[in-house]
């Protein structure tokens, strides 16, 4: 199965020079037919996990949607299928203080905040069905998340992986009440170049009915998560999944 290693790019880009300035706003891009095999500087030995918030968003939508349950909620134990014949895509934010570092490169997008030393990555791509006997998106999503996390951890000595609560993100309309569920993990490690403790929160939803994969990651110094400057919720609230 094709494995995205976008989480590795997150580690490298955030410190490698200033990202190119771009106007703030909301961006969209198209899914890639080839998720690519991008690599980056090898992450280093890890620390033990620190207490950090698990990104969440209300799943108690009250406006009926065309897909999902009567509230437009697309749970992980169901199939997501927008019936367009295309994989779903991201609408992602560029809040104040953030600049685009990568735009629509093989379906990958990244924004960086130099002051926070944080990076937010989204990726959309085509992905063949992994488990043809599955009755929901959960099996393919679980396999994909494990592959991404294992790939990262294999390059970071003693990296610590923590399973997080599932994450609900808006679909169709940014900030809307219709939600789609993602599974999530956190990776804690130490950067060899700076000795700083860093963490990456990874969110994945494979969509075998659409032969697609959606991926997002927030990468920041470990102490940022749970602090007053934690950007996670703002980034997730400004993101949404759109029919392709």
mmCIF file of C-alpha atoms in Angstrom:
data_model
loop_
_atom_site.group_PDB
_atom_site.id
_atom_site.type_symbol
_atom_site.label_atom_id
_atom_site.label_comp_id
_atom_site.label_asym_id
_atom_site.label_seq_id
_atom_site.Cartn_x
_atom_site.Cartn_y
_atom_site.Cartn_z
ATOM 1 C CA UNK A 1 0.000 0.000 0.000
ATOM 2 C CA UNK A 2 1.193 3.500 -0.752
ATOM 3 C CA UNK A 3 2.428 5.230 2.342
ATOM 4 C CA UNK A 4 2.553 8.980 2.851
ATOM 5 C CA UNK A 5 5.488 10.255 4.849
ATOM 6 C CA UNK A 6 4.320 13.856 4.957
ATOM 7 C CA UNK A 7 4.914 13.967 8.693
ATOM 8 C CA UNK A 8 8.659 13.866 7.976
ATOM 9 C CA UNK A 9 8.406 16.952 5.786
ATOM 10 C CA UNK A 10 6.751 18.791 8.649
ATOM 11 C CA UNK A 11 9.849 18.369 10.789
ATOM 12 C CA UNK A 12 12.259 19.625 8.138
ATOM 13 C CA UNK A 13 10.409 22.567 6.626
ATOM 14 C CA UNK A 14 9.489 24.449 9.776
ATOM 15 C CA UNK A 15 13.126 25.421 10.485
ATOM 16 C CA UNK A 16 14.685 25.475 7.017
ATOM 17 C CA UNK A 17 14.384 29.175 6.261
ATOM 18 C CA UNK A 18 11.461 31.519 6.016
ATOM 19 C CA UNK A 19 8.475 30.322 3.959
ATOM 20 C CA UNK A 20 7.394 32.409 1.022
ATOM 21 C CA UNK A 21 4.891 35.056 2.003
ATOM 22 C CA UNK A 22 1.341 34.721 0.737
ATOM 23 C CA UNK A 23 -1.946 36.472 1.477
ATOM 24 C CA UNK A 24 -3.996 34.979 4.300
ATOM 25 C CA UNK A 25 -7.163 33.154 3.383
ATOM 26 C CA UNK A 26 -8.557 29.727 2.690
ATOM 27 C CA UNK A 27 -7.062 27.463 0.045
ATOM 28 C CA UNK A 28 -8.148 24.332 -1.774
ATOM 29 C CA UNK A 29 -6.279 21.901 -3.995
ATOM 30 C CA UNK A 30 -6.865 18.776 -6.024
ATOM 31 C CA UNK A 31 -6.028 15.182 -5.062
ATOM 32 C CA UNK A 32 -2.804 13.721 -6.337
ATOM 33 C CA UNK A 33 -2.739 10.577 -8.425
ATOM 34 C CA UNK A 34 0.657 9.878 -6.900
ATOM 35 C CA UNK A 35 1.095 10.579 -3.180
ATOM 36 C CA UNK A 36 4.847 10.717 -3.771
ATOM 37 C CA UNK A 37 7.830 9.530 -1.783
ATOM 38 C CA UNK A 38 9.113 12.776 -0.314
ATOM 39 C CA UNK A 39 11.671 12.520 2.464
ATOM 40 C CA UNK A 40 13.395 14.904 4.819
ATOM 41 C CA UNK A 41 16.102 15.194 7.420
ATOM 42 C CA UNK A 42 15.989 12.272 9.778
ATOM 43 C CA UNK A 43 14.115 13.012 13.022
ATOM 44 C CA UNK A 44 16.007 12.308 16.171
ATOM 45 C CA UNK A 45 15.656 10.546 19.508
ATOM 46 C CA UNK A 46 12.424 11.126 21.365
ATOM 47 C CA UNK A 47 11.279 12.108 24.774
ATOM 48 C CA UNK A 48 8.435 10.670 26.764
ATOM 49 C CA UNK A 49 5.008 12.027 25.815
ATOM 50 C CA UNK A 50 3.987 15.237 27.497
ATOM 51 C CA UNK A 51 0.468 16.111 28.474
ATOM 52 C CA UNK A 52 -1.164 17.767 25.498
ATOM 53 C CA UNK A 53 -4.734 18.339 24.393
ATOM 54 C CA UNK A 54 -6.403 15.912 22.062
ATOM 55 C CA UNK A 55 -7.887 17.904 19.180
ATOM 56 C CA UNK A 56 -11.620 17.603 19.186
ATOM 57 C CA UNK A 57 -14.597 19.214 17.557
ATOM 58 C CA UNK A 58 -18.254 18.815 18.346
ATOM 59 C CA UNK A 59 -19.954 15.940 16.562
ATOM 60 C CA UNK A 60 -23.436 17.014 17.636
ATOM 61 C CA UNK A 61 -24.409 18.510 14.307
ATOM 62 C CA UNK A 62 -28.071 19.448 14.018
ATOM 63 C CA UNK A 63 -28.273 20.346 10.344
ATOM 64 C CA UNK A 64 -29.093 17.400 8.106
ATOM 65 C CA UNK A 65 -26.569 16.648 5.381
ATOM 66 C CA UNK A 66 -26.829 14.762 2.113
ATOM 67 C CA UNK A 67 -24.338 12.152 3.338
ATOM 68 C CA UNK A 68 -23.671 10.491 6.659
ATOM 69 C CA UNK A 69 -26.388 10.176 9.295
ATOM 70 C CA UNK A 70 -29.389 12.445 9.679
ATOM 71 C CA UNK A 71 -27.092 15.161 11.037
ATOM 72 C CA UNK A 72 -24.540 14.841 8.239
ATOM 73 C CA UNK A 73 -22.098 13.046 10.539
ATOM 74 C CA UNK A 74 -19.822 10.613 8.680
ATOM 75 C CA UNK A 75 -18.531 8.246 11.350
ATOM 76 C CA UNK A 76 -15.344 6.229 10.925
ATOM 77 C CA UNK A 77 -17.346 3.007 11.184
ATOM 78 C CA UNK A 78 -19.185 3.868 7.964
ATOM 79 C CA UNK A 79 -18.050 4.478 4.381
ATOM 80 C CA UNK A 80 -17.515 8.065 3.264
ATOM 81 C CA UNK A 81 -18.576 8.524 -0.360
ATOM 82 C CA UNK A 82 -19.569 11.856 -1.900
ATOM 83 C CA UNK A 83 -20.522 10.047 -5.130
ATOM 84 C CA UNK A 84 -18.502 12.350 -7.380
ATOM 85 C CA UNK A 85 -16.211 9.643 -8.704
ATOM 86 C CA UNK A 86 -13.258 11.552 -7.210
ATOM 87 C CA UNK A 87 -11.443 11.482 -3.846
ATOM 88 C CA UNK A 88 -12.333 14.206 -1.367
ATOM 89 C CA UNK A 89 -10.095 17.285 -1.067
ATOM 90 C CA UNK A 90 -9.130 19.770 1.637
ATOM 91 C CA UNK A 91 -10.053 23.372 2.200
ATOM 92 C CA UNK A 92 -7.338 24.602 4.557
ATOM 93 C CA UNK A 93 -6.761 27.916 6.360
ATOM 94 C CA UNK A 94 -3.965 30.476 6.313
ATOM 95 C CA UNK A 95 -4.656 32.399 9.539
ATOM 96 C CA UNK A 96 -2.871 35.606 10.468
ATOM 97 C CA UNK A 97 0.777 34.881 11.240
ATOM 98 C CA UNK A 98 0.870 31.828 8.968
ATOM 99 C CA UNK A 99 2.399 31.642 5.487
ATOM 100 C CA UNK A 100 2.163 29.039 2.761
ATOM 101 C CA UNK A 101 5.291 26.893 2.583
ATOM 102 C CA UNK A 102 3.957 24.347 0.085
ATOM 103 C CA UNK A 103 0.898 24.651 -2.138
ATOM 104 C CA UNK A 104 -0.699 21.765 -4.006
ATOM 105 C CA UNK A 105 2.474 19.745 -4.573
ATOM 106 C CA UNK A 106 1.382 16.158 -5.243
ATOM 107 C CA UNK A 107 -1.738 16.936 -3.232
ATOM 108 C CA UNK A 108 0.261 18.266 -0.276
ATOM 109 C CA UNK A 109 -0.168 21.683 1.329
ATOM 110 C CA UNK A 110 1.737 23.218 4.227
ATOM 111 C CA UNK A 111 1.505 26.461 6.142
ATOM 112 C CA UNK A 112 4.122 27.640 8.645
ATOM 113 C CA UNK A 113 4.163 29.985 11.608
ATOM 114 C CA UNK A 114 7.721 31.189 12.170
ATOM 115 C CA UNK A 115 6.971 32.766 15.549
ATOM 116 C CA UNK A 116 5.476 29.545 16.937
ATOM 117 C CA UNK A 117 7.881 27.275 15.024
ATOM 118 C CA UNK A 118 4.805 25.273 14.001
ATOM 119 C CA UNK A 119 3.688 23.692 10.745
ATOM 120 C CA UNK A 120 0.277 22.509 9.557
ATOM 121 C CA UNK A 121 0.147 19.973 6.723
ATOM 122 C CA UNK A 122 -2.772 18.620 4.729
ATOM 123 C CA UNK A 123 -2.610 15.999 2.017
ATOM 124 C CA UNK A 124 -5.098 14.389 -0.310
ATOM 125 C CA UNK A 125 -4.354 11.581 -2.723
ATOM 126 C CA UNK A 126 -5.688 8.538 -4.466
ATOM 127 C CA UNK A 127 -5.205 5.312 -2.554
ATOM 128 C CA UNK A 128 -6.345 1.843 -3.670
ATOM 129 C CA UNK A 129 -8.553 -0.157 -1.335
ATOM 130 C CA UNK A 130 -6.487 -2.110 1.185
ATOM 131 C CA UNK A 131 -9.136 -4.323 2.810
ATOM 132 C CA UNK A 132 -11.728 -5.378 0.240
ATOM 133 C CA UNK A 133 -13.757 -7.169 2.923
ATOM 134 C CA UNK A 134 -14.078 -4.112 5.168
ATOM 135 C CA UNK A 135 -17.520 -2.764 6.037
ATOM 136 C CA UNK A 136 -16.345 0.792 6.807
ATOM 137 C CA UNK A 137 -13.418 3.200 6.430
ATOM 138 C CA UNK A 138 -11.971 2.144 9.778
ATOM 139 C CA UNK A 139 -9.806 -0.755 8.569
ATOM 140 C CA UNK A 140 -8.041 1.158 5.787
ATOM 141 C CA UNK A 141 -7.711 4.257 7.985
ATOM 142 C CA UNK A 142 -6.122 2.242 10.792
ATOM 143 C CA UNK A 143 -3.626 0.540 8.473
ATOM 144 C CA UNK A 144 -2.691 3.848 6.866
ATOM 145 C CA UNK A 145 -2.224 5.718 10.142
ATOM 146 C CA UNK A 146 -0.032 2.912 11.468
ATOM 147 C CA UNK A 147 2.090 2.983 8.311
ATOM 148 C CA UNK A 148 2.619 6.743 8.541
ATOM 149 C CA UNK A 149 3.436 6.642 12.244
ATOM 150 C CA UNK A 150 5.705 3.595 11.925
ATOM 151 C CA UNK A 151 7.584 5.193 9.036
ATOM 152 C CA UNK A 152 8.233 8.300 11.108
ATOM 153 C CA UNK A 153 9.116 6.394 14.267
ATOM 154 C CA UNK A 154 11.552 4.151 12.399
ATOM 155 C CA UNK A 155 13.660 7.226 11.624
ATOM 156 C CA UNK A 156 13.468 8.708 15.120
ATOM 157 C CA UNK A 157 15.360 6.850 17.797
ATOM 158 C CA UNK A 158 13.016 5.928 20.686
ATOM 159 C CA UNK A 159 10.158 7.964 19.260
ATOM 160 C CA UNK A 160 7.074 7.701 21.458
ATOM 161 C CA UNK A 161 3.678 7.227 19.788
ATOM 162 C CA UNK A 162 0.442 7.868 21.680
ATOM 163 C CA UNK A 163 -3.008 7.044 20.338
ATOM 164 C CA UNK A 164 -5.359 10.023 20.598
ATOM 165 C CA UNK A 165 -9.112 10.392 20.602
ATOM 166 C CA UNK A 166 -10.746 10.551 17.195
ATOM 167 C CA UNK A 167 -11.134 13.996 15.632
ATOM 168 C CA UNK A 168 -14.259 15.434 13.985
ATOM 169 C CA UNK A 169 -13.673 17.935 11.165
ATOM 170 C CA UNK A 170 -16.213 19.879 9.136
ATOM 171 C CA UNK A 171 -17.100 18.746 5.651
ATOM 172 C CA UNK A 172 -18.846 20.658 2.877
ATOM 173 C CA UNK A 173 -18.619 24.051 4.615
ATOM 174 C CA UNK A 174 -15.799 25.295 6.826
ATOM 175 C CA UNK A 175 -17.151 25.620 10.344
ATOM 176 C CA UNK A 176 -20.348 23.825 9.386
ATOM 177 C CA UNK A 177 -22.169 21.369 11.615
ATOM 178 C CA UNK A 178 -21.751 18.361 9.320
ATOM 179 C CA UNK A 179 -18.647 16.444 10.482
ATOM 180 C CA UNK A 180 -16.398 13.636 9.274
ATOM 181 C CA UNK A 181 -14.449 11.511 11.768
ATOM 182 C CA UNK A 182 -10.664 10.976 11.617
ATOM 183 C CA UNK A 183 -8.430 8.697 13.676
ATOM 184 C CA UNK A 184 -5.399 10.290 15.304
ATOM 185 C CA UNK A 185 -2.041 9.670 16.994
ATOM 186 C CA UNK A 186 0.723 11.821 18.479
ATOM 187 C CA UNK A 187 4.465 11.337 18.001
ATOM 188 C CA UNK A 188 6.916 12.851 20.501
ATOM 189 C CA UNK A 189 10.636 13.141 19.731
ATOM 190 C CA UNK A 190 13.744 15.313 20.093
ATOM 191 C CA UNK A 191 15.247 17.281 17.219
ATOM 192 C CA UNK A 192 18.937 16.427 16.837
ATOM 193 C CA UNK A 193 19.736 19.781 15.238
ATOM 194 C CA UNK A 194 18.360 21.872 18.118
ATOM 195 C CA UNK A 195 17.774 19.418 20.977
ATOM 196 C CA UNK A 196 14.202 20.698 21.281
ATOM 197 C CA UNK A 197 11.268 18.479 22.219
ATOM 198 C CA UNK A 198 8.798 18.364 19.342
ATOM 199 C CA UNK A 199 5.454 16.669 18.785
ATOM 200 C CA UNK A 200 3.354 15.896 15.726
ATOM 201 C CA UNK A 201 -0.370 15.163 15.858
ATOM 202 C CA UNK A 202 -1.428 13.076 12.863
ATOM 203 C CA UNK A 203 -5.042 12.708 11.621
ATOM 204 C CA UNK A 204 -6.035 10.199 8.917
ATOM 205 C CA UNK A 205 -9.198 9.190 7.065
ATOM 206 C CA UNK A 206 -8.919 6.650 4.254
ATOM 207 C CA UNK A 207 -11.954 6.622 1.965
ATOM 208 C CA UNK A 208 -11.861 3.364 -0.010
ATOM 209 C CA UNK A 209 -15.235 3.965 -1.660
ATOM 210 C CA UNK A 210 -13.677 7.067 -3.230
ATOM 211 C CA UNK A 211 -10.232 5.415 -3.523
ATOM 212 C CA UNK A 212 -8.861 8.310 -1.533
ATOM 213 C CA UNK A 213 -6.820 9.292 1.481
ATOM 214 C CA UNK A 214 -7.040 12.437 3.602
ATOM 215 C CA UNK A 215 -4.250 13.316 6.000
ATOM 216 C CA UNK A 216 -3.486 16.270 8.264
ATOM 217 C CA UNK A 217 -0.754 16.974 10.809
ATOM 218 C CA UNK A 218 0.072 19.704 13.316
ATOM 219 C CA UNK A 219 3.777 19.930 14.252
ATOM 220 C CA UNK A 220 4.982 22.202 17.078
ATOM 221 C CA UNK A 221 7.361 22.303 20.005
ATOM 222 C CA UNK A 222 5.921 19.894 22.583
ATOM 223 C CA UNK A 223 5.369 22.640 25.156
ATOM 224 C CA UNK A 224 3.153 24.547 22.705
ATOM 225 C CA UNK A 225 0.436 21.904 22.860
ATOM 226 C CA UNK A 226 -1.883 22.728 25.735
ATOM 227 C CA UNK A 227 -0.493 26.240 26.121
ATOM 228 C CA UNK A 228 -2.165 29.581 25.434
ATOM 229 C CA UNK A 229 -0.496 29.675 22.002
ATOM 230 C CA UNK A 230 -1.567 26.165 20.920
ATOM 231 C CA UNK A 231 -2.820 26.635 17.321
ATOM 232 C CA UNK A 232 -4.365 23.173 16.937
ATOM 233 C CA UNK A 233 -8.024 23.975 17.418
ATOM 234 C CA UNK A 234 -7.901 27.116 15.270
ATOM 235 C CA UNK A 235 -6.293 25.189 12.436
ATOM 236 C CA UNK A 236 -8.795 22.343 12.638
ATOM 237 C CA UNK A 237 -11.759 24.703 12.916
ATOM 238 C CA UNK A 238 -10.549 26.493 9.778
ATOM 239 C CA UNK A 239 -10.227 23.273 7.785
ATOM 240 C CA UNK A 240 -12.896 21.290 5.983
ATOM 241 C CA UNK A 241 -13.272 18.312 3.690
ATOM 242 C CA UNK A 242 -14.880 18.971 0.303
ATOM 243 C CA UNK A 243 -16.267 16.622 -2.355
ATOM 244 C CA UNK A 244 -13.680 16.225 -5.125
#
